[in-house]
Amino acid sequence: MGKSVSIGLLGLGVVGSGVVHLIKNHQEKLQHQLGCDVKVKSILVRDLEKQRDVNVGDILLTTNPNDILEDAEIDIIVEVMGGIEIAREYIHKAFQAKKHVVTANKDLVALYGRELHEMASKNKCDFYYEASVAGGIPILRGINDGLSSDRIEKVMGIVNGTTNYILTKMSDDGLSYDVALKQAQELGFAEADPTSDVEGLDAARKMAILGRLAFSMDVDLDDVEVKGISDIELEDLKYGEQLGYTMKLIGYADFQDKELEVNVQPTFLANNHPLSSVKDEYNAVYVYGKAVGETMFYGPGAGSLPTASAIMADVVAVIKNIQLGTTGNQYVKPHFPKVLKTPDRRFGQYYLRFHVKDEVGVFSRISSLFNDLKISFKRILQHPLKKDEKAEIIFITHETSLANFQEALKQLNELDAVHEIKSYYKVEGDAEE
Amino acid sequence: MGKSVSIGLLGLGVVGSGVVHLIKNHQEKLQHQLGCDVKVKSILVRDLEKQRDVNVGDILLTTNPNDILEDAEIDIIVEVMGGIEIAREYIHKAFQAKKHVVTANKDLVALYGRELHEMASKNKCDFYYEASVAGGIPILRGINDGLSSDRIEKVMGIVNGTTNYILTKMSDDGLSYDVALKQAQELGFAEADPTSDVEGLDAARKMAILGRLAFSMDVDLDDVEVKGISDIELEDLKYGEQLGYTMKLIGYADFQDKELEVNVQPTFLANNHPLSSVKDEYNAVYVYGKAVGETMFYGPGAGSLPTASAIMADVVAVIKNIQLGTTGNQYVKPHFPKVLKTPDRRFGQYYLRFHVKDEVGVFSRISSLFNDLKISFKRILQHPLKKDEKAEIIFITHETSLANFQEALKQLNELDAVHEIKSYYKVEGDAEE
C-alpha cells in the first residue's frame, strides 16, 4: 500500500467535515499507530461552490461519484452522505472495485447490512459501521470483540439523543413535550421534522443492528416493535419520579431460550439502573452477558467529531487489516435461526394509570380481575379526582407476561366502573423505597 | 492449528475456575465465532488433592509447570496464578516456546508490561491482558481499538471495587470506614489484609497500565502518586453531599501539552459526573478524547465469570490471529517521551476543611492569603464549633495549581489563627446548585 492510504469521502456534511478535521489534526497519532500517512484524496459533494467551515486544502471536491469509485489510488471509501438507495449503489460499486467501506449510515445498515456484509466478504473487502450506532461510543466493537466470548442475553440502549434530551427536560425541568421538543430543535438536537426520532424509528434501526451483532441472528428492521415518546404526559413522569422511576426511550433486545424480543418503547427505569442517570443528548448501551453480568457503554450519540472518531476507528481497523493482508474476514454469518417471542413468552413489569368511578367495590372488582390473570402489584397509588366523583389508580405490576397484561387491559376497558385507561408503560428494575 | 485449540491454564483459583466454566458452557458461541473447538488441556495447580467447585472433567491437573509450558500441543497459556516473579518466569518460557499468553495479572503487567510485550513481539506471539484492568469491562480494547483514532487527554477510573464498596456504604448508609471495611470483608469484597486495596496500590497498578495504553507512553508504577481511603471521615462525606459531591477513589491520568500526570486519590466528584453514580463493587473508566468527548465504560471490576469473560475475549482474539497468521503484531512501541507535570503545571479544584479561632478578622486574613495566591472560592461554608470558641471553615476552590494550593496549606498552617487543617481533597466537576 506504500507510505500513504487514500480515502475517498462520500459526503461533506457535519460528519464528513468531522472526518476531514480529525484526519488533519490527529495525523501524528494515526502515523504512530499505522506507520503510514492517512489522507483524504477526494470528496463527493452536491455543490462545489458551497461555503464550508472546514478547510479542505488540496483535497479534490467532485460531484461525480466515479471520480472516487473508479480511482485506483483510493483504498477506502467513507460513506457519510446518508440516504439509502444511492448510498447502496455506490457501496456496491466500491466493493466491486475492491475498495473497503466504512459507513455511518444506520438506515442502510439496518436494511441491507447482511447483503453488504456478504458482498464485502465475497470481494475480500472490509465493511465497518461503528458510527451507525450510538455515535462516538465504540459499542459494536465492545460487543463484537470485548464480549466475544460471552453469551449476551439482553441489550438495552438509550440510542437516540433527541428523545433523551426531550425526556430529560420533561423530567428535570418539568417542560411539556411540545416545549421540550422546541428547545431541542433550537439547540440543533432535533430536526425540523422530528418524526423519525420521536416516534422511535431511528432507535429501531440501531436496535436491529445491535440485535444482529449481539445475538448472531438475522434481525430485520420489521422485527422491531416501536412506540415513540410524543404521547407522554408530564403527569406520568411525576408519578414515576414519586415511585422511584425515570422515563427513558429504551431500545430493548432480549434473547433467551433461543427466542428473540426486540422493541423500542418509553420505559420507566428504576433510579438505580445504570441507564437511568444518562441525561440530555447522551447515549448509552447496557449489555447483560451471561458471564460478565451488567456492563454499560456511555458517550455522545451524535455530533461531528464524536461520529468522526468512530468512523476513523473503523478506518484504522481497515488499514491494519490491509497491512496484515487480512481484509474481508470480519463477517461471521448469523448463527441462530430467528424465532420471535409471542406475547405469552414476553415478560415484564408494567406501569398503568387509569380512572375509575369512585364507588364502593370498584377496587375489589379490579383487583380480582388482575388476580385472575395472576398479575400482582408491586406498588399501588389511588387518589380521588376533584371532579366527577372519579378516582385515579396507578399500578406497578410484578413481572407478568405481555399476553396477560394485554388481556387485563382489554377486560379493564370492558368494566363499567372503569372510565378511561390513561397510560401504560413497561418498567425495568426495582426502585429503592 | 487443526480443529481444536488447546489452552494451558496456570492457576485454578477463582478466576481459573471461571475460565474452565466459561469454556465449557460457551462452547457453541466459541465454535460459531472461531470455527474450531477450544479446550483446556492441562492446568497447573498447587495441590492435586484439593476439592474444587468446578468440574474439570478429563483436563490434566499437574504441579509441574513444564507439563504445560513444554507441551507442543498447547497453543495458548492463560496465566491466572498471580504473584510476580514466578509468573514472569513461566511467561518467559511460554514465549520462548512460541506460545501466546493471556493474563489477568495486573501486578505483573504494571511492572513488566513493556518487557513482556517486547518479548512477545520478538517471538511473534500475542500477549493480551484485558482482565488485568477493571475485570469484565473491555476497557483496554475500548481505548486501543474503539478510540484508536482519537487523542485521549484524560482517563479517570473507579478501578478498585473494594474501595468503591466501602465508600458507597459510608456515603449512602453512613457507616464509618472501619464498619464498612468489615462488611466488605465479610462479603468477600475485601481481603483479610486490605492494604493493597484501601491504600490505592491496586488502583495504581491499573492506572499505570491504562496510562501507558491511552497516552502511548512508558508510564511506570513509580510515576503514580497514591493516596488511599483509610483516613476518610464521615464528616467530610456529609459536607460533600451537602455541596453536591460524592467521594470516590479516583485513578486519574491526564496528558496535555505533552506532559503527564497520573495519580490515585480520594476525590469529590460533582453529582452530575458520569462516574459519581457508580456504586458498590462496580468499576467504571471515564475516558475523555479530544474528538469523542466524554465516554464511560461500566461493569463488574472483579469476580470469577466477569474476569473469565475478559480473559476469553483475549483468547478469542489470539485464536483469530493464529487463524489469520497475524500473531505478534499488536504491540506498538510507546510514542511520547515521558515528562511528568510539576506541581505548578497540575491544575485542579480542591475541597479544604480546617478549624480556626473564632475571632474578628480571622476570615479576612485567610481570604487575603488565598487571594495573594490567586486562589478563589466556588463554595464557602463556615459555622461555629460548640467547644473552644473555634469555627470550622470549608472551602471548595476554583481551579488552581497544585503548587499554589500546597503553598496555601503551608501558609495556613503557619497562621496563629488556624487551629488545625482537618482534611483536603481534589474536586472534579461542577455540582449543580
Short mmCIF file of N, CA, C and O in Angstrom, two decimals, chain B residues 279-340:
data_model
loop_
_atom_site.label_atom_id
_atom_site.label_comp_id
_atom_site.label_asym_id
_atom_site.label_seq_id
_atom_site.Cartn_x
_atom_site.Cartn_y
_atom_site.Cartn_z
N LYS B 279 -21.75 2.62 41.80
CA LYS B 279 -21.87 2.26 43.22
C LYS B 279 -21.34 0.86 43.53
O LYS B 279 -21.05 0.06 42.66
N ASP B 280 -21.26 0.61 44.84
CA ASP B 280 -20.91 -0.70 45.38
C ASP B 280 -19.60 -1.21 44.77
O ASP B 280 -18.68 -0.43 44.62
N GLU B 281 -19.56 -2.47 44.40
CA GLU B 281 -18.28 -3.03 43.96
C GLU B 281 -18.05 -2.82 42.46
O GLU B 281 -17.06 -3.30 41.90
N TYR B 282 -18.94 -2.08 41.79
CA TYR B 282 -18.77 -1.86 40.35
C TYR B 282 -17.57 -0.97 40.04
O TYR B 282 -17.15 -0.17 40.87
N ASN B 283 -17.05 -1.15 38.85
CA ASN B 283 -15.97 -0.32 38.34
C ASN B 283 -16.46 0.49 37.13
O ASN B 283 -17.46 0.11 36.51
N ALA B 284 -15.77 1.54 36.82
CA ALA B 284 -16.04 2.27 35.58
C ALA B 284 -14.82 3.08 35.22
O ALA B 284 -14.08 3.54 36.09
N VAL B 285 -14.61 3.24 33.93
CA VAL B 285 -13.50 4.06 33.46
C VAL B 285 -14.06 5.12 32.53
O VAL B 285 -14.78 4.82 31.57
N TYR B 286 -13.76 6.35 32.86
CA TYR B 286 -14.18 7.52 32.11
C TYR B 286 -13.01 7.94 31.23
O TYR B 286 -11.88 8.06 31.72
N VAL B 287 -13.27 8.10 29.94
CA VAL B 287 -12.19 8.47 29.02
C VAL B 287 -12.62 9.74 28.29
O VAL B 287 -13.71 9.78 27.71
N TYR B 288 -11.77 10.75 28.34
CA TYR B 288 -12.05 11.97 27.60
C TYR B 288 -11.12 12.04 26.39
O TYR B 288 -9.90 12.10 26.52
N GLY B 289 -11.71 12.02 25.21
CA GLY B 289 -10.92 12.13 23.99
C GLY B 289 -11.18 13.47 23.33
O GLY B 289 -12.29 14.01 23.39
N LYS B 290 -10.14 13.98 22.71
CA LYS B 290 -10.23 15.29 22.04
C LYS B 290 -11.42 15.32 21.07
O LYS B 290 -12.15 16.31 21.02
N ALA B 291 -11.63 14.27 20.32
CA ALA B 291 -12.74 14.27 19.36
C ALA B 291 -14.02 13.74 19.98
O ALA B 291 -15.08 14.34 19.87
N VAL B 292 -13.94 12.62 20.65
CA VAL B 292 -15.17 11.96 21.09
C VAL B 292 -15.80 12.66 22.29
O VAL B 292 -17.00 12.59 22.50
N GLY B 293 -14.98 13.37 23.08
CA GLY B 293 -15.51 13.98 24.29
C GLY B 293 -15.60 12.96 25.41
O GLY B 293 -14.70 12.14 25.57
N GLU B 294 -16.71 12.98 26.17
CA GLU B 294 -16.85 12.14 27.35
C GLU B 294 -17.40 10.76 27.02
O GLU B 294 -18.49 10.64 26.48
N THR B 295 -16.66 9.72 27.40
CA THR B 295 -17.19 8.37 27.29
C THR B 295 -16.96 7.67 28.63
O THR B 295 -16.12 8.08 29.42
N MET B 296 -17.72 6.63 28.86
CA MET B 296 -17.51 5.86 30.09
C MET B 296 -17.83 4.40 29.82
O MET B 296 -18.76 4.08 29.09
N PHE B 297 -17.03 3.53 30.42
CA PHE B 297 -17.20 2.08 30.31
C PHE B 297 -17.44 1.54 31.71
O PHE B 297 -16.61 1.75 32.59
N TYR B 298 -18.55 0.86 31.89
CA TYR B 298 -19.02 0.47 33.22
C TYR B 298 -19.23 -1.03 33.31
O TYR B 298 -19.67 -1.64 32.34
N GLY B 299 -18.95 -1.63 34.45
CA GLY B 299 -19.23 -3.05 34.62
C GLY B 299 -18.60 -3.61 35.88
O GLY B 299 -18.09 -2.86 36.72
N PRO B 300 -18.62 -4.94 36.01
CA PRO B 300 -18.05 -5.57 37.19
C PRO B 300 -16.54 -5.55 37.13
O PRO B 300 -15.95 -5.92 36.12
N GLY B 301 -15.90 -5.14 38.22
CA GLY B 301 -14.44 -5.00 38.24
C GLY B 301 -13.72 -6.24 38.69
O GLY B 301 -12.50 -6.30 38.67
N ALA B 302 -14.47 -7.24 39.11
CA ALA B 302 -13.84 -8.47 39.58
C ALA B 302 -14.84 -9.60 39.49
O ALA B 302 -15.89 -9.46 38.87
N GLY B 303 -14.51 -10.72 40.10
CA GLY B 303 -15.43 -11.86 40.10
C GLY B 303 -14.99 -12.91 39.11
O GLY B 303 -14.35 -12.62 38.10
N SER B 304 -15.36 -14.14 39.40
CA SER B 304 -14.89 -15.28 38.63
C SER B 304 -15.30 -15.20 37.16
O SER B 304 -14.46 -15.18 36.25
N LEU B 305 -16.60 -15.13 36.89
CA LEU B 305 -17.05 -15.17 35.49
C LEU B 305 -16.81 -13.87 34.73
O LEU B 305 -16.42 -13.92 33.55
N PRO B 306 -17.04 -12.69 35.34
CA PRO B 306 -16.70 -11.46 34.60
C PRO B 306 -15.23 -11.43 34.17
O PRO B 306 -14.92 -11.10 33.02
N THR B 307 -14.34 -11.80 35.08
CA THR B 307 -12.92 -11.79 34.74
C THR B 307 -12.63 -12.84 33.67
O THR B 307 -11.87 -12.60 32.72
N ALA B 308 -13.27 -14.01 33.80
CA ALA B 308 -13.09 -15.05 32.79
C ALA B 308 -13.58 -14.59 31.42
O ALA B 308 -13.00 -14.93 30.38
N SER B 309 -14.65 -13.79 31.41
CA SER B 309 -15.17 -13.26 30.14
C SER B 309 -14.12 -12.39 29.45
O SER B 309 -13.92 -12.47 28.23
N ALA B 310 -13.43 -11.56 30.23
CA ALA B 310 -12.37 -10.71 29.64
C ALA B 310 -11.20 -11.57 29.15
O ALA B 310 -10.66 -11.34 28.07
N ILE B 311 -10.83 -12.56 29.95
CA ILE B 311 -9.73 -13.45 29.55
C ILE B 311 -10.08 -14.16 28.24
O ILE B 311 -9.27 -14.24 27.32
N MET B 312 -11.32 -14.66 28.16
CA MET B 312 -11.69 -15.42 26.98
C MET B 312 -11.86 -14.52 25.75
O MET B 312 -11.69 -14.97 24.62
N ALA B 313 -12.19 -13.25 25.96
CA ALA B 313 -12.19 -12.32 24.82
C ALA B 313 -10.78 -12.20 24.26
O ALA B 313 -10.58 -12.15 23.04
N ASP B 314 -9.81 -12.18 25.14
CA ASP B 314 -8.41 -12.18 24.69
C ASP B 314 -8.08 -13.48 23.96
O ASP B 314 -7.40 -13.47 22.92
N VAL B 315 -8.53 -14.60 24.51
CA VAL B 315 -8.25 -15.89 23.87
C VAL B 315 -8.86 -15.92 22.47
O VAL B 315 -8.23 -16.38 21.51
N VAL B 316 -10.09 -15.43 22.35
CA VAL B 316 -10.73 -15.37 21.03
C VAL B 316 -9.89 -14.53 20.07
O VAL B 316 -9.66 -14.91 18.91
N ALA B 317 -9.40 -13.39 20.55
CA ALA B 317 -8.56 -12.53 19.70
C ALA B 317 -7.30 -13.27 19.26
O ALA B 317 -6.91 -13.22 18.09
N VAL B 318 -6.67 -13.97 20.19
CA VAL B 318 -5.45 -14.72 19.86
C VAL B 318 -5.76 -15.78 18.79
O VAL B 318 -5.04 -15.92 17.80
N ILE B 319 -6.87 -16.51 19.00
CA ILE B 319 -7.18 -17.59 18.05
C ILE B 319 -7.45 -17.02 16.65
O ILE B 319 -7.00 -17.57 15.65
N LYS B 320 -8.15 -15.90 16.60
CA LYS B 320 -8.36 -15.27 15.28
C LYS B 320 -7.03 -14.89 14.65
O LYS B 320 -6.81 -15.08 13.45
N ASN B 321 -6.12 -14.36 15.46
CA ASN B 321 -4.80 -14.01 14.94
C ASN B 321 -4.04 -15.25 14.46
O ASN B 321 -3.36 -15.21 13.43
N ILE B 322 -4.16 -16.34 15.22
CA ILE B 322 -3.49 -17.59 14.79
C ILE B 322 -4.05 -18.02 13.43
O ILE B 322 -3.31 -18.34 12.51
N GLN B 323 -5.37 -17.98 13.33
CA GLN B 323 -6.00 -18.43 12.07
C GLN B 323 -5.60 -17.57 10.88
O GLN B 323 -5.47 -18.06 9.76
N LEU B 324 -5.43 -16.27 11.13
CA LEU B 324 -5.08 -15.35 10.05
C LEU B 324 -3.57 -15.25 9.86
O LEU B 324 -3.09 -14.56 8.95
N GLY B 325 -2.83 -15.88 10.74
CA GLY B 325 -1.36 -15.79 10.65
C GLY B 325 -0.83 -14.43 11.00
O GLY B 325 0.16 -13.96 10.42
N THR B 326 -1.47 -13.77 11.95
CA THR B 326 -1.06 -12.39 12.26
C THR B 326 -0.72 -12.19 13.73
O THR B 326 -0.88 -11.10 14.25
N THR B 327 -0.28 -13.25 14.39
CA THR B 327 0.08 -13.05 15.81
C THR B 327 1.34 -12.20 15.93
O THR B 327 2.13 -12.10 15.00
N GLY B 328 1.49 -11.62 17.12
CA GLY B 328 2.72 -10.86 17.41
C GLY B 328 2.72 -9.46 16.86
O GLY B 328 3.75 -8.79 16.83
N ASN B 329 1.57 -9.00 16.42
CA ASN B 329 1.52 -7.68 15.78
C ASN B 329 0.88 -6.58 16.63
O ASN B 329 0.75 -5.46 16.17
N GLN B 330 0.43 -6.92 17.84
CA GLN B 330 -0.38 -5.90 18.49
C GLN B 330 0.40 -4.84 19.24
O GLN B 330 -0.14 -3.81 19.60
N TYR B 331 1.68 -5.08 19.45
CA TYR B 331 2.43 -4.13 20.25
C TYR B 331 2.94 -2.96 19.41
O TYR B 331 3.60 -3.15 18.40
N VAL B 332 2.60 -1.76 19.84
CA VAL B 332 3.12 -0.55 19.22
C VAL B 332 3.97 0.14 20.28
O VAL B 332 3.50 0.42 21.38
N LYS B 333 5.22 0.38 19.97
CA LYS B 333 6.12 0.98 20.97
C LYS B 333 5.60 2.32 21.45
O LYS B 333 4.98 3.06 20.70
N PRO B 334 5.87 2.65 22.71
CA PRO B 334 5.46 3.96 23.21
C PRO B 334 5.96 5.06 22.29
O PRO B 334 7.06 4.98 21.75
N HIS B 335 5.14 6.07 22.13
CA HIS B 335 5.45 7.10 21.16
C HIS B 335 6.03 8.35 21.81
O HIS B 335 6.99 8.93 21.31
N PHE B 336 5.46 8.75 22.92
CA PHE B 336 5.86 10.02 23.51
C PHE B 336 6.88 9.82 24.62
O PHE B 336 6.79 8.87 25.39
N PRO B 337 7.89 10.71 24.69
CA PRO B 337 8.78 10.68 25.85
C PRO B 337 7.96 11.08 27.08
O PRO B 337 7.00 11.83 26.97
N LYS B 338 8.36 10.56 28.20
CA LYS B 338 7.58 10.81 29.41
C LYS B 338 8.09 12.04 30.13
O LYS B 338 9.24 12.09 30.56
N VAL B 339 7.23 13.03 30.24
CA VAL B 339 7.57 14.22 31.02
C VAL B 339 6.47 14.37 32.07
O VAL B 339 5.30 14.54 31.73
N LEU B 340 6.84 14.26 33.33
CA LEU B 340 5.84 14.37 34.38
C LEU B 340 5.58 15.83 34.71
O LEU B 340 6.51 16.65 34.75
#
